[in-house]
Tab-separated table of C-alpha atoms in Angstrom:
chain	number	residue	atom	x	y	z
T	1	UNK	CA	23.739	17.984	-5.433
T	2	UNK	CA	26.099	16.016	-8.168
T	3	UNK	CA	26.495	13.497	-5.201
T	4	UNK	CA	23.140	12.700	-4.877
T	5	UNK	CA	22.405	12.233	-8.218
T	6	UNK	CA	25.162	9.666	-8.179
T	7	UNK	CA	23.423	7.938	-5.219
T	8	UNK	CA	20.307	7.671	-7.939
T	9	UNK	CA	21.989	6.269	-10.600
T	10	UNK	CA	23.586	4.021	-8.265
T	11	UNK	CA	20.583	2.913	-6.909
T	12	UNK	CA	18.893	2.743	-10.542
T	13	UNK	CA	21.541	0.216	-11.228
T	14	UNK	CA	20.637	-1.817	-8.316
T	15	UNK	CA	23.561	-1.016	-6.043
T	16	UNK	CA	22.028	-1.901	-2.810
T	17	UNK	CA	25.103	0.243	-0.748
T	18	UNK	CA	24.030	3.061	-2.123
T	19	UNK	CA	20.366	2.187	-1.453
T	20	UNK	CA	21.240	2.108	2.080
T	21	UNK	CA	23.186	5.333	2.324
T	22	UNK	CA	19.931	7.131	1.080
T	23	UNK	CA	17.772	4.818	3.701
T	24	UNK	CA	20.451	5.869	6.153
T	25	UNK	CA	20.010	10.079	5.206
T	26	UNK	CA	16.727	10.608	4.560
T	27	UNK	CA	14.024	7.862	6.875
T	28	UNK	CA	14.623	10.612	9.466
T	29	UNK	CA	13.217	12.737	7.078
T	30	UNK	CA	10.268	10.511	5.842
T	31	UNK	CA	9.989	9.556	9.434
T	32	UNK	CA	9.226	13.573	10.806
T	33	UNK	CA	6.424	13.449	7.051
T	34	UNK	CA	4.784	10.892	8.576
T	35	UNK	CA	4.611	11.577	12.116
T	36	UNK	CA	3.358	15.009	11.032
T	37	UNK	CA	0.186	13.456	9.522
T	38	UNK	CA	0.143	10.330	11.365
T	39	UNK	CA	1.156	11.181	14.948
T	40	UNK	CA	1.594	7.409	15.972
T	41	UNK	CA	5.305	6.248	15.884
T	42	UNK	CA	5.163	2.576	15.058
T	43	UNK	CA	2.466	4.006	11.741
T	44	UNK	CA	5.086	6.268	10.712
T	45	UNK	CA	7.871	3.765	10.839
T	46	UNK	CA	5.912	1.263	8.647
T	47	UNK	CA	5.312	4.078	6.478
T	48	UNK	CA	9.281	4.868	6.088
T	49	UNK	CA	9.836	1.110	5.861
T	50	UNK	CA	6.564	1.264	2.327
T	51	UNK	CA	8.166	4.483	0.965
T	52	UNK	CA	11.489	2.888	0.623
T	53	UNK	CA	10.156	-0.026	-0.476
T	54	UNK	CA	8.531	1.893	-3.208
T	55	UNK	CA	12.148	3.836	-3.832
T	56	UNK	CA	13.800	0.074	-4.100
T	57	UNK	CA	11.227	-1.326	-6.244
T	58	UNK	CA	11.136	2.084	-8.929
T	59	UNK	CA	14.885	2.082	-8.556
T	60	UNK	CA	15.069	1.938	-12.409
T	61	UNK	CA	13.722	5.784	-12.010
T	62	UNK	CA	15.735	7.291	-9.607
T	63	UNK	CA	18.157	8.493	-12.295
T	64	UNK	CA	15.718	10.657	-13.726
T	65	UNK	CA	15.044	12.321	-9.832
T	66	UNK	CA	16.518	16.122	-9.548
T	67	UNK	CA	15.632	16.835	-6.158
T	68	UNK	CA	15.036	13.405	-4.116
T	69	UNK	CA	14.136	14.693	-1.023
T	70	UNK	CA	11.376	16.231	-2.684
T	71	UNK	CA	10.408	13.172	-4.471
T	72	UNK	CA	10.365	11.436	-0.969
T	73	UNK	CA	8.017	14.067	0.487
T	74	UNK	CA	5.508	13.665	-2.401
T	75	UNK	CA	6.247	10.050	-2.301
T	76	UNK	CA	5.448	10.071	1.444
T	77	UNK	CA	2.469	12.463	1.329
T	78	UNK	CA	0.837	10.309	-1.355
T	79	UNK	CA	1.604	7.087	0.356
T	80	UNK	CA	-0.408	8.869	3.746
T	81	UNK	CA	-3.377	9.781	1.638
T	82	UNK	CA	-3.810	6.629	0.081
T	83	UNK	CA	-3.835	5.237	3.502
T	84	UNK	CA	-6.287	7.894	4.695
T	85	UNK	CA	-8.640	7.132	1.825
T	86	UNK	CA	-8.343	3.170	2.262
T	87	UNK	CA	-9.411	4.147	5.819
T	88	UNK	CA	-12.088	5.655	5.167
T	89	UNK	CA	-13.785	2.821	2.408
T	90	UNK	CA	-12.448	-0.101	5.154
T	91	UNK	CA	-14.643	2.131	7.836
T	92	UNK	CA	-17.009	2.589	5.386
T	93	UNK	CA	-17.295	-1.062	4.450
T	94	UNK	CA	-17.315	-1.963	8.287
T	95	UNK	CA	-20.158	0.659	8.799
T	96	UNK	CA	-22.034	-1.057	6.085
T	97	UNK	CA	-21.737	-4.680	7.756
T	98	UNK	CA	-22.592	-3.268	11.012
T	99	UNK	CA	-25.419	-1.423	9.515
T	100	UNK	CA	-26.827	-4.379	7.664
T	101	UNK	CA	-25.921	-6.949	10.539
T	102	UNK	CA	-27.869	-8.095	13.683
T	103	UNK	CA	-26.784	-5.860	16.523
T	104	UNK	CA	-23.485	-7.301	18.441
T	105	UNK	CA	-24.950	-8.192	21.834
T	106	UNK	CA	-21.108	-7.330	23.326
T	107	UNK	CA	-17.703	-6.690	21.931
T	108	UNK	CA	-16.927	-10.059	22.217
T	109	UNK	CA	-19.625	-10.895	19.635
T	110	UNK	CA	-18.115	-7.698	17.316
T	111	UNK	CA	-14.863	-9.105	17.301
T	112	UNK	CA	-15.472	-12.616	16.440
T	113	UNK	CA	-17.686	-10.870	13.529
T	114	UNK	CA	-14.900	-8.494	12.547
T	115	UNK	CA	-12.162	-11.843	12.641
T	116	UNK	CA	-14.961	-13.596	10.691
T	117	UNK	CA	-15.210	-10.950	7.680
T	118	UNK	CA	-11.665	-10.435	7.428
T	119	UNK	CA	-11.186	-14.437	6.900
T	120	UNK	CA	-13.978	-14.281	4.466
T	121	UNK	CA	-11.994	-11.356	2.561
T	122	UNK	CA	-8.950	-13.405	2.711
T	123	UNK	CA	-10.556	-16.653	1.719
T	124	UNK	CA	-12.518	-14.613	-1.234
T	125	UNK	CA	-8.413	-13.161	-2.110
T	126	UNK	CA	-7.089	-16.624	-1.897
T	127	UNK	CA	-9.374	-17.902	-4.740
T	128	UNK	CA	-8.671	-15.572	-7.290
T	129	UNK	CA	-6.106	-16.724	-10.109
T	130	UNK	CA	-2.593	-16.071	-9.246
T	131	UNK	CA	-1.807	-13.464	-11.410
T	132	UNK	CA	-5.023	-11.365	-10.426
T	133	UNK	CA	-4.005	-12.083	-7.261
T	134	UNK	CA	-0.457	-10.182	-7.452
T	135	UNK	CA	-2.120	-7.285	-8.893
T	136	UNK	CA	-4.744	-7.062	-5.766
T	137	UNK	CA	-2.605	-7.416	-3.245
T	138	UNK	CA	-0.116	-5.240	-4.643
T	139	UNK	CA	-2.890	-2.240	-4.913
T	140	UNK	CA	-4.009	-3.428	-1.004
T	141	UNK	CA	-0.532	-2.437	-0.406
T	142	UNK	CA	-0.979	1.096	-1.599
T	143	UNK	CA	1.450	0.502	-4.820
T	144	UNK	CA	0.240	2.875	-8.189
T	145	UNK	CA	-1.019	0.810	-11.448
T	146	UNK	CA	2.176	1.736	-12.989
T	147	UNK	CA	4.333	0.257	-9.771
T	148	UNK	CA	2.742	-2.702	-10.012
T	149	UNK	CA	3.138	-2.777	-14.049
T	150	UNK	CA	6.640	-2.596	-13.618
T	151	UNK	CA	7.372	-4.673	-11.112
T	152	UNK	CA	5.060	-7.829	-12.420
T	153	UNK	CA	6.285	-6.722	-15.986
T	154	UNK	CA	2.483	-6.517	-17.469
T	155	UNK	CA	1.099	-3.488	-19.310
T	156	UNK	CA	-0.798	-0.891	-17.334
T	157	UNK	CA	-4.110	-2.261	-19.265
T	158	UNK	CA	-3.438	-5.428	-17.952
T	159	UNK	CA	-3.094	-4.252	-14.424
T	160	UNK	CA	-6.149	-2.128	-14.627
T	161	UNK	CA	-8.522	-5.364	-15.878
T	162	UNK	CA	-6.653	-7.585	-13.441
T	163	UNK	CA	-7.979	-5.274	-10.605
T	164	UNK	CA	-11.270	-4.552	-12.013
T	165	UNK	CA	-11.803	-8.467	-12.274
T	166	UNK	CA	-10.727	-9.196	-8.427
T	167	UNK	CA	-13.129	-6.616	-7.193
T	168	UNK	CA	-15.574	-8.267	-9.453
T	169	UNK	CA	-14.811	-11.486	-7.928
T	170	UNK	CA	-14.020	-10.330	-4.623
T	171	UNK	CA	-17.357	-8.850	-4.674
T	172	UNK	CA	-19.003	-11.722	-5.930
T	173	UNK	CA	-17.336	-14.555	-3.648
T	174	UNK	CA	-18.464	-11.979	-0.004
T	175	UNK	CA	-21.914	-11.172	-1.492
T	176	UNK	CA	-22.363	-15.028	-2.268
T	177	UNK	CA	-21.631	-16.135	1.409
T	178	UNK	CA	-23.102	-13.108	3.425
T	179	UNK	CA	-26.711	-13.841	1.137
């Protein structure tokens, strides 16, 4: 494996040739992960397309990596289960709304309702300050509090108050309009 580990430190220096020799070997790979789980091809090849995203943006750490298809499987596995548990609060959250709403007279009326909250989530996202902002959508997007502390170059504390403030404010700006 001294060739692969020479693909990682290429890619920890940024060498974006190398980055897309590993693409090129292994998305088949994080492609068959995800279809395992997932069993819905165009899923699965946004998944590939957020793992490597992930590899690109912790690049700096792929020196360290011994066995990188292993770190892609856990990388992929973790990336589906964060998915799976966002799932379940978003259906959670919609089961909530539904519950607490008047009953849609047709699915006309439970789309325009659906459309309606997700506007009012991104309007409530839109107004929070730009830097809380990064950190929120960033998490949306399934990246760890240390990903995003890297990549916005802010402490892990940081991150964590950033995110507990949004919610706050998310929270805040939904209840405010839905009273």
């Amino acid at each position: 494996m001294p060739e692969e580990r020479e693909f990682m430190q290429q890619i920890a220096n940024g060498d974006e040739s190398a980055y897309t020799l590993v693409f090129n070997k292994y998305s088949k790979q994080v492609f068959d992960v995800a279809m395992l789980y997932i069993k819905d091809t165009i899923t699965a090849r946004e998944i590939v397309q957020e793992v490597f995203l992930k590899v690109w943006l912790n690049r700096k750490a792929m020196s360290g990596i011994e066995n990188f298809s292993d770190y892609l499987f856990i990388l992929t596995r973790n990336h589906i289960y964060d998915s799976f548990k966002k799932q379940a609060v978003r259906s959670k959250a919609y089961d909530y709304l539904f519950l607490h709403q008047p009953t849609a007279i047709n699915d006309t009326d439970h789309r325009i309702q659906e459309h309606q909250y997700e506007n009012l989530l991104d309007k409530a996202v839109s107004s929070l300050p730009p830097e809380r902002k990064k950190v929120y959508i960033a998490r949306k997007e399934g990246f760890s509090n240390e990903e995003i502390s890297n990549h916005l170059n802010i402490s892990i504390h940081t991150v964590k108050k950033q995110m507990q403030l949004a919610m706050q404010s998310v929270r805040a700006f939904i209840k405010q309009r839905l009273s």
